[in-house]
Amino acid sequence: MPSRSVFPGRLLPYLLLAPQLAVTLIFFIWPAAQALKQSVFVEDAFGLSSRFVGFANFARLLDDPNYLHSIGVTAVFSAAVAALGLGLSLLLAVMADHVIRGAGAYKTLLIWPYAVAPAVAAALWGFLFDPSIGEIAQALRFLGIRWNYFADGNQALLLVVIAACWNQISYNFIFFLAGLQSVPRSLIEASALDGAGPGRRFWSIVFPLLSPTGFFLLTVNVVYAFFGTFGIIDVLTKGGPAMATDILVYKVYTDGFRAADPGSAGAQSVILMAIVIALTVVQFRWIERRVHY
Amino acid sequence: MVERRSWFTLAAHLTLILGVAAICFPLYVAFVASTHPLPVLLQGRLPLMPGDQAVANYSAVLSAGVGTAGMPPASVMLMNSLVMALGICIGKIAISIVAAYAIVYFRFPLRMTCFWLIFITLMLPVEVRIQPTYQVVADLHLLDSYAGLVIPLIASATATFLFRQFFLTVPGELAEAARIDGAGPLRFLWHILLPLSRNSIAALFVIQFIYGWNQYLWPLMVTTKQSYYTVVMSISRMVNAVDVAPSWNLIMATAMLAMIPPVIVVLAMQRWFVKGLVETEK
């Protein structure tokens, strides 16, 4: 931190920090510690006593085919959300960066889904894809596709991916557009003078300069797919059919509350926390790299 | 000069129009569905134009709620959502400003420890530690209360970090000048730093308002009384209503009501929102 003039005061800084620290300790540090503790204990059938079991909960979890299945679903889901969401939003951002007339209107019409709650986005798409009355479901039936996401696991996964992407595209779009607009005009002009066409200019100059933004958005999208999509899953599929959309964050909720297995839920929480921390560290690396530019 | 090829500009417009159409299509369908009686929707051929039941549907939802799904009137839920969103938003901004102020403008033992303690909360979304957090709130008897809805969610470091970054860009001479003129630390915060932070506050307001309004899992967990339901969490209960076919026209009316306030906030404060979003993540 750079040196700056500082106010004297012994008690005041602590008073100023107190509300933030209190909330952090009570609602964050303490529950996280509880999850850690749960993860190394096993409760008896009545929840009356518990005994220390070390890493047994983790071992049990990694032996559980349902958990491994859930890891696989999460990987496919987040890869699909990130790839589709980033690809489409980059395309739209490049186009919006190019046009002059109507650019503001396009931007406004593309960013509003950011304000829509995942659960509400799920209701909108669930209505469009409702097997009996949904508009898109009927169009698909007209094309000869039997659409019933209540029974078909792949269709259910596709639907949650679509709803999640729709919800996240505006965020990606805003960042890509900001990234595109910060590409120096002089570079583009120089390469145009050297005879590079629009395609060549994009792939050789714009795209490499955008890669830090793209990498940052990749981690944000993975975090979103891992944790932000709970509402979408809960409204549309509840993890089904036959666990086809049972992503990790949904499973920790069902195991912790419905199946009442605190040992397993604690271990799952700890694993998820480790994943978030790893992703955050990756993100910070990105920030540090960017500073050197 | 960079040449502009007209075919490329045309293709760009076409792509954008397609994109906008795809993005806005669900909204239009929801709006149309919310203006028709249920039997029209159940026939499975949704009319292209809005129907004449808009007033009837919206007033039914607002004043009576979707009774079959055990929902209170949407007006109550909208009020709860507003209280929750504003509570989270104002609470976060308030406690973050003073915390960031303490970290940047004072030197005291454990300063960096405090900073990191706050900072790690950036990492963990509430969904991850949902069960133990629920336990804490239950033990504090905060279930079914506005305090239970709001306070656990203001434990986030995004805002603190943003204000810290901003304060670091404020010239140190300002604080020095204020001190020489005899202003105490609180006076400096209130009369000089806060007015300078207006833009950051506006940007954070948009982002945190949306974050608060769109909370789903947390209100679902901590409320059992209908009088504390929020509008976003009610969507799931209506879509998955047991024993009755979902009343899609009323669900879509509720969804429209749930979308309108945050969308208006984003569109009305678009400039601050975009700036805030890009800068929070830096």
Coordinates of C-alpha atoms in Angstrom, one line a residue:
Chain A
M1 CA 0.0 0.0 0.0
P2 CA 1.4 3.4 -0.9
S3 CA 2.2 5.7 2.0
R4 CA -0.4 8.3 2.8
S5 CA -1.2 10.6 5.6
V6 CA -2.9 8.8 8.4
F7 CA -5.3 9.8 11.1
P8 CA -4.3 9.1 14.7
G9 CA -6.7 7.0 16.7
R10 CA -6.6 3.9 18.8
L11 CA -10.2 3.0 19.4
L12 CA -11.9 4.5 16.3
P13 CA -10.6 2.2 13.6
Y14 CA -11.8 -0.8 15.6
L15 CA -15.2 0.7 16.0
L16 CA -15.4 1.4 12.3
L17 CA -14.5 -2.2 11.5
A18 CA -16.7 -3.7 14.2
P19 CA -19.9 -4.1 12.2
Q20 CA -18.2 -5.7 9.2
L21 CA -16.1 -8.0 11.4
A22 CA -19.1 -9.0 13.5
V23 CA -21.1 -10.1 10.5
T24 CA -18.2 -11.8 8.9
L25 CA -17.4 -13.8 12.1
I26 CA -20.9 -14.8 13.0
F27 CA -22.3 -15.6 9.5
F28 CA -19.2 -16.6 7.7
I29 CA -16.2 -17.8 9.7
W30 CA -18.3 -19.6 12.3
P31 CA -20.5 -21.5 9.8
A32 CA -17.4 -22.4 7.7
A33 CA -15.7 -23.7 10.8
Q34 CA -18.9 -25.7 11.6
A35 CA -18.8 -27.3 8.1
L36 CA -15.2 -28.2 8.6
K37 CA -16.0 -29.8 12.0
Q38 CA -19.0 -31.7 10.5
S39 CA -16.8 -33.0 7.8
V40 CA -14.6 -35.0 10.2
F41 CA -17.4 -36.3 12.5
V42 CA -20.1 -38.9 12.1
E43 CA -23.5 -38.6 13.9
D44 CA -25.4 -41.6 15.1
A45 CA -28.8 -42.4 13.7
F46 CA -30.6 -40.2 16.2
G47 CA -28.3 -37.3 16.0
L48 CA -27.5 -37.5 19.7
S49 CA -23.8 -38.2 19.7
S50 CA -21.1 -37.9 17.1
R51 CA -17.6 -39.3 17.0
F52 CA -14.4 -38.2 15.2
V53 CA -13.7 -40.1 12.1
G54 CA -11.0 -38.2 10.4
F55 CA -11.2 -38.2 6.6
A56 CA -13.7 -41.1 6.6
N57 CA -16.5 -38.8 5.3
F58 CA -14.4 -37.7 2.4
A59 CA -13.4 -41.3 1.6
R60 CA -17.0 -42.3 1.7
L61 CA -18.0 -39.4 -0.5
L62 CA -15.3 -40.2 -3.2
D63 CA -16.5 -43.8 -3.2
D64 CA -20.1 -42.8 -3.7
P65 CA -21.1 -43.3 -7.3
N66 CA -23.8 -40.7 -6.9
Y67 CA -21.2 -38.1 -5.9
L68 CA -18.9 -39.0 -8.8
H69 CA -21.9 -38.8 -11.1
S70 CA -22.6 -35.3 -9.7
I71 CA -19.0 -34.2 -10.4
G72 CA -19.4 -35.4 -14.0
V73 CA -22.7 -33.5 -14.4
T74 CA -21.2 -30.4 -13.0
A75 CA -18.2 -30.6 -15.3
V76 CA -20.4 -31.0 -18.4
F77 CA -22.8 -28.3 -17.3
S78 CA -20.2 -25.7 -16.5
A79 CA -18.2 -26.4 -19.7
A80 CA -21.4 -26.0 -21.7
V81 CA -22.5 -22.8 -20.0
A82 CA -19.1 -21.2 -20.3
A83 CA -18.5 -22.2 -23.9
L84 CA -21.9 -21.3 -25.2
G85 CA -22.2 -18.1 -23.1
L86 CA -18.7 -16.8 -24.0
G87 CA -19.0 -17.7 -27.7
L88 CA -22.3 -16.0 -28.2
S89 CA -21.5 -12.9 -26.1
L90 CA -18.2 -12.4 -27.9
L91 CA -20.0 -12.6 -31.2
L92 CA -22.5 -10.0 -30.1
A93 CA -19.9 -7.8 -28.6
V94 CA -17.8 -7.7 -31.7
M95 CA -20.9 -6.8 -33.8
A96 CA -22.0 -4.2 -31.3
D97 CA -18.5 -2.7 -31.3
H98 CA -18.6 -2.5 -35.1
V99 CA -21.9 -0.8 -35.7
I100 CA -22.4 2.9 -35.2
R101 CA -26.0 3.4 -35.8
G102 CA -28.2 2.0 -33.0
A103 CA -25.3 0.8 -30.9
G104 CA -26.9 2.2 -27.7
A105 CA -30.2 0.6 -28.4
Y106 CA -28.7 -2.8 -29.0
K107 CA -26.6 -2.5 -25.9
T108 CA -29.7 -1.6 -23.8
L109 CA -31.7 -4.5 -25.2
L110 CA -28.9 -7.0 -24.6
I111 CA -27.9 -6.1 -21.0
W112 CA -31.3 -6.3 -19.2
P113 CA -31.3 -10.1 -18.5
Y114 CA -28.5 -9.4 -16.0
A115 CA -31.2 -8.0 -13.7
V116 CA -33.4 -11.2 -13.9
A117 CA -33.1 -13.6 -11.1
P118 CA -32.0 -17.1 -12.1
A119 CA -35.2 -18.6 -10.6
V120 CA -37.3 -16.2 -12.7
A121 CA -35.2 -16.9 -15.9
A122 CA -35.9 -20.6 -15.2
A123 CA -39.7 -19.9 -15.0
L124 CA -39.6 -18.1 -18.4
W125 CA -37.7 -20.9 -20.1
G126 CA -39.7 -23.6 -18.3
F127 CA -42.8 -22.1 -19.8
L128 CA -41.4 -22.0 -23.3
F129 CA -40.2 -25.6 -23.0
D130 CA -43.2 -27.0 -21.1
P131 CA -43.8 -30.4 -22.7
S132 CA -47.6 -29.9 -23.1
I133 CA -48.1 -26.2 -23.7
G134 CA -44.7 -24.6 -24.3
E135 CA -44.2 -22.7 -27.6
I136 CA -40.8 -24.1 -28.3
A137 CA -41.7 -27.6 -27.2
Q138 CA -44.5 -27.5 -29.8
A139 CA -42.3 -26.2 -32.5
L140 CA -39.9 -29.1 -31.7
R141 CA -42.7 -31.6 -31.9
F142 CA -43.6 -30.1 -35.3
L143 CA -40.1 -30.8 -36.4
G144 CA -40.4 -34.4 -35.2
I145 CA -38.5 -34.2 -31.9
R146 CA -40.2 -35.7 -28.9
W147 CA -39.6 -33.1 -26.2
N148 CA -40.2 -34.0 -22.6
Y149 CA -37.5 -32.7 -20.3
F150 CA -39.3 -34.2 -17.3
A151 CA -38.3 -37.7 -18.5
D152 CA -35.3 -37.1 -20.7
G153 CA -32.1 -36.4 -18.8
N154 CA -30.2 -34.9 -21.8
Q155 CA -33.1 -32.6 -22.6
A156 CA -33.3 -31.5 -19.0
L157 CA -29.5 -30.7 -19.0
L158 CA -29.9 -28.8 -22.3
L159 CA -32.7 -26.7 -20.9
V160 CA -30.8 -25.7 -17.8
V161 CA -27.8 -24.8 -19.9
I162 CA -30.0 -22.6 -22.1
A163 CA -31.6 -20.8 -19.2
A164 CA -28.2 -20.3 -17.5
C165 CA -26.6 -18.9 -20.6
W166 CA -29.4 -16.6 -21.3
N167 CA -29.1 -15.2 -17.8
Q168 CA -25.3 -14.8 -18.0
I169 CA -24.8 -13.5 -21.5
S170 CA -25.4 -9.8 -20.7
Y171 CA -22.6 -9.9 -18.1
N172 CA -20.1 -11.4 -20.6
F173 CA -21.3 -9.0 -23.2
I174 CA -20.6 -6.0 -21.0
F175 CA -17.1 -7.1 -20.3
F176 CA -16.2 -8.1 -23.9
L177 CA -17.6 -4.8 -25.2
A178 CA -15.5 -2.9 -22.6
G179 CA -12.5 -5.0 -23.6
L180 CA -13.0 -4.3 -27.3
Q181 CA -13.4 -0.6 -26.8
S182 CA -10.1 -0.4 -24.9
V183 CA -8.2 -2.0 -27.9
P184 CA -6.1 0.9 -29.2
R185 CA -7.5 2.3 -32.4
S186 CA -3.9 3.0 -33.6
L187 CA -3.1 -0.7 -33.7
I188 CA -6.2 -1.5 -35.8
E189 CA -5.5 1.4 -38.2
A190 CA -1.8 0.4 -38.6
S191 CA -2.8 -3.1 -39.5
A192 CA -5.5 -1.9 -41.9
L193 CA -2.8 0.3 -43.6
D194 CA -0.7 -2.8 -43.8
G195 CA -3.5 -4.5 -45.7
A196 CA -5.1 -6.8 -43.1
G197 CA -8.8 -7.4 -43.6
P198 CA -11.4 -7.4 -40.8
G199 CA -11.0 -11.2 -40.2
R200 CA -7.2 -11.0 -40.0
R201 CA -7.3 -7.9 -37.8
F202 CA -9.7 -9.7 -35.4
W203 CA -7.7 -12.9 -35.0
S204 CA -4.2 -11.4 -35.0
I205 CA -4.7 -8.2 -33.0
V206 CA -8.1 -7.9 -31.2
F207 CA -8.5 -11.5 -30.1
P208 CA -5.0 -11.8 -28.3
L209 CA -5.6 -8.4 -26.6
L210 CA -9.0 -9.7 -25.4
S211 CA -7.6 -12.9 -24.0
P212 CA -7.1 -11.6 -20.5
T213 CA -10.8 -10.5 -20.4
G214 CA -11.8 -13.9 -21.9
F215 CA -9.8 -15.8 -19.3
F216 CA -11.3 -13.7 -16.5
L217 CA -14.8 -14.3 -17.8
L218 CA -14.1 -18.0 -18.0
T219 CA -13.5 -18.2 -14.3
V220 CA -16.5 -16.0 -13.6
N221 CA -18.7 -18.2 -15.7
V222 CA -17.4 -21.4 -14.1
V223 CA -18.1 -19.9 -10.7
Y224 CA -21.6 -18.9 -11.9
A225 CA -22.3 -22.3 -13.3
F226 CA -21.1 -24.0 -10.1
F227 CA -22.9 -21.8 -7.6
G228 CA -25.1 -19.2 -9.2
T229 CA -27.4 -21.6 -11.0
F230 CA -29.0 -23.1 -7.9
G231 CA -32.3 -21.3 -8.6
I232 CA -32.5 -22.6 -12.2
I233 CA -32.0 -26.2 -11.1
D234 CA -34.5 -25.9 -8.3
V235 CA -37.2 -24.4 -10.3
L236 CA -36.8 -26.5 -13.5
T237 CA -35.6 -30.0 -12.6
K238 CA -34.8 -30.4 -8.9
G239 CA -31.7 -32.2 -10.0
G240 CA -33.7 -34.8 -12.0
P241 CA -34.7 -36.7 -13.9
A242 CA -32.6 -39.6 -12.5
M243 CA -30.0 -37.1 -11.2
A244 CA -29.2 -35.9 -14.8
T245 CA -28.9 -32.3 -13.6
D246 CA -27.8 -32.9 -10.0
I247 CA -24.9 -30.4 -9.8
L248 CA -22.7 -30.3 -6.7
V249 CA -24.2 -27.3 -5.1
Y250 CA -27.7 -28.8 -5.5
K251 CA -26.5 -32.1 -4.0
V252 CA -25.0 -30.4 -0.9
Y253 CA -28.4 -28.8 -0.3
T254 CA -30.4 -32.0 -0.7
D255 CA -28.0 -34.1 1.3
G256 CA -27.8 -31.5 4.1
F257 CA -31.5 -30.8 4.5
R258 CA -33.5 -33.6 3.0
A259 CA -31.3 -36.6 3.5
A260 CA -30.0 -35.2 6.9
D261 CA -26.5 -36.5 6.5
P262 CA -24.5 -33.7 8.1
G263 CA -21.2 -35.6 7.8
S264 CA -21.5 -36.0 4.1
A265 CA -22.9 -32.5 3.6
G266 CA -20.0 -31.1 5.7
A267 CA -17.5 -32.9 3.5
Q268 CA -19.2 -31.7 0.4
S269 CA -19.2 -28.1 1.7
V270 CA -15.5 -28.3 2.4
I271 CA -14.8 -29.6 -1.1
L272 CA -16.9 -26.8 -2.7
M273 CA -15.1 -24.2 -0.6
A274 CA -11.8 -25.5 -1.8
I275 CA -13.0 -25.3 -5.4
V276 CA -14.1 -21.6 -4.9
I277 CA -10.9 -20.7 -3.2
A278 CA -8.9 -22.3 -6.1
L279 CA -10.9 -20.5 -8.7
T280 CA -10.5 -17.2 -6.8
V281 CA -6.7 -17.7 -6.6
V282 CA -6.7 -18.3 -10.4
Q283 CA -8.7 -15.1 -10.8
F284 CA -6.2 -13.1 -8.7
R285 CA -3.4 -14.4 -10.8
W286 CA -5.2 -12.9 -13.7
I287 CA -5.5 -9.5 -12.0
E288 CA -1.8 -9.5 -11.2
R289 CA -0.9 -10.3 -14.7
R290 CA -3.1 -7.5 -16.0
V291 CA -1.4 -5.0 -13.8
H292 CA 1.9 -5.6 -15.6
Y293 CA 0.5 -4.6 -19.0
Chain B
M1 CA -8.1 4.8 -42.1
V2 CA -9.9 1.6 -41.5
E3 CA -12.2 0.7 -44.3
R4 CA -15.9 0.0 -43.5
R5 CA -17.4 -2.7 -45.7
S6 CA -21.1 -2.4 -46.1
W7 CA -21.7 -6.2 -46.2
F8 CA -20.0 -6.6 -42.9
T9 CA -22.0 -3.8 -41.3
L10 CA -25.2 -5.4 -42.7
A11 CA -24.1 -8.8 -41.2
A12 CA -23.4 -7.1 -37.9
H13 CA -26.9 -5.5 -37.8
L14 CA -28.5 -8.8 -38.7
T15 CA -26.6 -10.7 -36.0
L16 CA -27.4 -8.1 -33.4
I17 CA -31.1 -8.1 -34.4
L18 CA -31.2 -11.9 -34.1
G19 CA -29.4 -11.8 -30.8
V20 CA -31.8 -9.1 -29.4
A21 CA -34.8 -11.1 -30.7
A22 CA -33.5 -14.3 -29.0
I23 CA -32.8 -12.5 -25.7
C24 CA -36.1 -10.6 -25.7
F25 CA -38.3 -13.5 -26.9
P26 CA -38.9 -15.1 -23.4
L27 CA -39.9 -11.7 -22.1
Y28 CA -42.4 -11.1 -24.8
V29 CA -44.0 -14.5 -24.5
A30 CA -44.2 -14.1 -20.7
F31 CA -45.9 -10.7 -21.2
V32 CA -48.4 -12.1 -23.7
A33 CA -49.1 -15.1 -21.5
S34 CA -49.7 -12.9 -18.5
T35 CA -52.5 -11.1 -20.4
H36 CA -54.6 -14.1 -21.3
P37 CA -57.0 -16.3 -19.3
L38 CA -55.6 -19.8 -18.4
P39 CA -57.8 -21.9 -20.8
V40 CA -56.3 -20.0 -23.8
L41 CA -52.8 -21.0 -22.7
L42 CA -53.8 -24.6 -22.0
Q43 CA -55.0 -25.0 -25.5
G44 CA -51.4 -24.9 -26.4
R45 CA -51.6 -22.2 -29.0
L46 CA -50.4 -19.0 -27.5
P47 CA -51.8 -15.9 -29.4
L48 CA -49.2 -13.6 -30.9
M49 CA -50.9 -10.5 -29.4
P50 CA -51.6 -9.6 -25.8
G51 CA -55.1 -10.5 -24.6
D52 CA -57.6 -8.5 -22.7
Q53 CA -57.1 -10.1 -19.3
A54 CA -54.1 -8.1 -18.2
V55 CA -55.9 -6.0 -15.6
A56 CA -57.8 -9.1 -14.3
N57 CA -54.6 -11.2 -14.0
Y58 CA -52.4 -8.6 -12.5
S59 CA -54.9 -7.4 -10.0
A60 CA -55.7 -11.0 -9.0
V61 CA -52.0 -11.7 -8.4
L62 CA -51.4 -8.4 -6.6
S63 CA -54.3 -8.5 -4.3
A64 CA -55.1 -12.2 -3.8
G65 CA -52.0 -14.2 -4.9
V66 CA -52.1 -17.6 -6.5
G67 CA -54.3 -19.3 -3.9
T68 CA -53.9 -22.8 -5.2
A69 CA -50.2 -22.7 -4.6
G70 CA -50.5 -21.2 -1.1
M71 CA -49.1 -17.9 -2.1
P72 CA -49.7 -14.6 -0.3
P73 CA -50.7 -11.5 -2.5
A74 CA -47.8 -10.4 -4.7
S75 CA -48.0 -6.9 -3.3
V76 CA -46.9 -8.3 0.1
M77 CA -44.1 -10.3 -1.5
L78 CA -42.9 -7.3 -3.6
M79 CA -42.8 -5.3 -0.4
N80 CA -40.7 -8.0 1.3
S81 CA -38.4 -8.2 -1.7
L82 CA -37.9 -4.4 -1.6
V83 CA -37.2 -4.4 2.1
M84 CA -34.7 -7.2 1.6
A85 CA -33.0 -5.7 -1.4
L86 CA -32.7 -2.2 0.1
G87 CA -31.6 -3.7 3.4
I88 CA -28.8 -5.7 1.9
C89 CA -27.8 -2.9 -0.4
I90 CA -27.7 -0.1 2.1
G91 CA -26.3 -2.3 4.8
K92 CA -23.5 -3.5 2.6
I93 CA -22.6 -0.1 1.4
A94 CA -22.7 1.4 4.9
I95 CA -20.6 -1.2 6.7
S96 CA -18.2 -1.4 3.8
I97 CA -17.5 2.3 3.6
V98 CA -16.5 2.5 7.3
A99 CA -14.5 -0.7 7.2
A100 CA -12.6 0.4 4.1
Y101 CA -12.1 3.8 5.7
A102 CA -10.6 2.2 8.8
I103 CA -8.2 0.1 6.7
V104 CA -7.0 2.8 4.4
Y105 CA -6.8 5.8 6.8
F106 CA -5.6 4.3 10.0
R107 CA -2.6 2.3 11.2
F108 CA -3.4 -0.1 14.0
P109 CA -2.4 -3.6 15.2
L110 CA -4.0 -6.5 13.2
R111 CA -4.9 -4.2 10.4
M112 CA -3.9 -6.6 7.6
T113 CA -5.4 -9.5 9.6
C114 CA -8.8 -7.7 9.6
F115 CA -8.4 -7.0 5.9
W116 CA -7.8 -10.6 5.0
L117 CA -10.5 -11.8 7.3
I118 CA -13.0 -9.7 5.4
F119 CA -11.5 -10.4 2.1
I120 CA -11.9 -14.2 2.3
T121 CA -15.6 -13.8 2.5
L122 CA -15.4 -12.7 -1.1
M123 CA -14.8 -16.3 -1.9
L124 CA -17.6 -18.2 -0.4
P125 CA -21.2 -17.8 -1.8
V126 CA -23.9 -18.5 0.7
E127 CA -25.0 -21.6 -1.2
V128 CA -21.8 -23.4 -0.2
R129 CA -22.1 -23.0 3.5
I130 CA -25.9 -23.0 3.6
Q131 CA -26.6 -25.5 6.2
P132 CA -24.3 -24.3 9.0
T133 CA -25.3 -20.7 8.3
Y134 CA -29.0 -21.7 8.6
Q135 CA -28.1 -23.2 11.9
V136 CA -26.6 -20.0 13.2
V137 CA -29.6 -18.0 12.1
A138 CA -32.0 -20.5 13.7
D139 CA -30.0 -20.4 17.0
L140 CA -30.1 -16.6 17.0
H141 CA -34.0 -16.8 16.6
L142 CA -33.8 -14.8 13.4
L143 CA -35.9 -17.1 11.2
D144 CA -39.0 -15.4 9.8
S145 CA -37.7 -11.9 10.3
Y146 CA -36.3 -9.2 8.1
A147 CA -33.1 -9.2 10.1
G148 CA -32.7 -12.9 9.3
L149 CA -33.3 -12.2 5.6
V150 CA -30.8 -9.3 5.4
I151 CA -28.0 -9.4 8.0
P152 CA -26.3 -12.8 7.0
L153 CA -26.1 -11.6 3.4
I154 CA -24.3 -8.3 4.1
A155 CA -21.2 -10.3 5.0
S156 CA -19.5 -9.9 1.7
A157 CA -16.3 -8.2 0.8
T158 CA -16.9 -7.0 -2.7
A159 CA -18.0 -3.5 -1.6
T160 CA -15.2 -3.2 1.0
F161 CA -12.7 -4.0 -1.7
L162 CA -14.1 -1.5 -4.1
F163 CA -14.1 1.3 -1.6
R164 CA -10.6 0.5 -0.5
Q165 CA -9.4 0.7 -4.1
F166 CA -11.2 4.0 -4.6
F167 CA -9.9 5.5 -1.3
L168 CA -6.4 4.6 -2.4
T169 CA -6.8 6.8 -5.5
V170 CA -7.9 9.8 -3.4
P171 CA -4.8 12.1 -3.0
G172 CA -3.3 11.8 0.5
E173 CA -3.0 15.6 0.6
L174 CA -6.7 16.0 1.0
A175 CA -6.6 14.2 4.3
E176 CA -3.6 16.2 5.4
A177 CA -5.2 19.5 4.4
A178 CA -8.4 18.5 6.3
R179 CA -6.3 17.6 9.4
I180 CA -4.4 20.9 9.3
D181 CA -7.7 22.7 9.1
G182 CA -8.8 20.9 12.2
A183 CA -11.2 18.3 10.8
G184 CA -11.4 15.1 12.7
P185 CA -11.5 11.7 11.0
L186 CA -15.3 11.4 11.0
R187 CA -15.7 14.9 9.7
F188 CA -13.3 14.2 6.8
L189 CA -15.2 11.0 6.0
W190 CA -18.6 12.7 6.0
H191 CA -17.8 16.0 4.3
I192 CA -15.0 15.1 1.9
L193 CA -14.7 11.4 1.2
L194 CA -18.4 10.5 0.9
P195 CA -19.2 13.2 -1.6
L196 CA -16.1 12.1 -3.6
S197 CA -17.4 8.5 -3.5
R198 CA -20.8 9.3 -5.1
N199 CA -20.1 7.4 -8.3
S200 CA -18.8 4.3 -6.6
I201 CA -21.8 4.3 -4.3
A202 CA -24.2 4.6 -7.2
A203 CA -22.5 1.8 -9.1
L204 CA -22.5 -0.5 -6.0
F205 CA -26.1 0.4 -5.4
V206 CA -27.2 -1.1 -8.7
I207 CA -25.2 -4.2 -8.4
Q208 CA -26.1 -4.9 -4.8
F209 CA -29.8 -4.1 -5.3
I210 CA -30.0 -6.7 -7.9
Y211 CA -28.0 -9.2 -5.8
G212 CA -30.4 -8.6 -2.9
W213 CA -33.6 -8.6 -5.0
N214 CA -32.7 -11.8 -6.8
Q215 CA -31.8 -13.9 -3.7
Y216 CA -33.5 -17.2 -4.0
L217 CA -32.2 -20.0 -1.7
W218 CA -31.7 -17.9 1.4
P219 CA -35.3 -16.5 1.7
L220 CA -36.5 -20.0 0.8
M221 CA -34.6 -21.4 3.8
V222 CA -35.3 -18.7 6.5
T223 CA -39.0 -18.0 5.9
T224 CA -41.8 -20.3 6.7
K225 CA -44.5 -17.6 7.3
Q226 CA -46.2 -16.3 4.2
S227 CA -45.9 -12.8 5.4
Y228 CA -42.1 -12.9 4.8
Y229 CA -42.1 -14.6 1.4
T230 CA -40.2 -12.7 -1.3
V231 CA -41.4 -12.6 -4.9
V232 CA -38.5 -14.5 -6.4
M233 CA -38.7 -17.4 -4.1
S234 CA -42.4 -17.7 -4.7
I235 CA -41.8 -18.6 -8.4
S236 CA -40.5 -22.1 -7.6
R237 CA -43.5 -22.9 -5.4
M238 CA -45.9 -21.8 -8.1
V239 CA -44.2 -23.7 -10.9
N240 CA -44.0 -26.9 -8.8
A241 CA -47.4 -26.6 -7.2
V242 CA -48.7 -30.0 -6.2
D243 CA -52.0 -31.5 -7.3
V244 CA -53.0 -28.6 -9.6
A245 CA -51.9 -27.7 -13.1
P246 CA -49.7 -24.6 -12.8
S247 CA -51.7 -21.4 -13.5
W248 CA -49.2 -20.2 -16.1
N249 CA -50.9 -16.9 -16.8
L250 CA -50.6 -15.9 -13.1
I251 CA -47.1 -17.3 -12.8
M252 CA -46.0 -15.2 -15.8
A253 CA -47.7 -12.2 -14.3
T254 CA -45.8 -12.8 -11.1
A255 CA -42.6 -13.3 -13.0
M256 CA -43.2 -10.0 -14.8
L257 CA -43.7 -8.3 -11.5
A258 CA -40.5 -9.9 -10.1
M259 CA -38.5 -8.7 -13.1
I260 CA -39.7 -5.1 -13.4
P261 CA -38.0 -3.4 -10.4
P262 CA -34.5 -4.8 -11.0
V263 CA -34.7 -4.3 -14.8
I264 CA -35.8 -0.7 -14.2
V265 CA -32.9 -0.1 -11.8
V266 CA -30.4 -1.5 -14.4
L267 CA -31.8 0.5 -17.3
A268 CA -32.3 3.7 -15.4
M269 CA -28.8 3.6 -14.0
Q270 CA -27.1 1.9 -17.0
R271 CA -24.1 4.2 -17.0
W272 CA -23.2 3.5 -13.3
F273 CA -24.1 -0.1 -13.6
V274 CA -21.7 -0.8 -16.5
K275 CA -19.0 1.2 -14.9
G276 CA -19.5 -0.4 -11.5
L277 CA -19.6 -3.9 -12.9
V278 CA -16.4 -3.5 -14.8
E279 CA -14.6 -1.8 -11.9
T280 CA -15.7 -4.0 -9.1
E281 CA -14.0 -6.9 -10.8
K282 CA -10.7 -5.1 -11.4

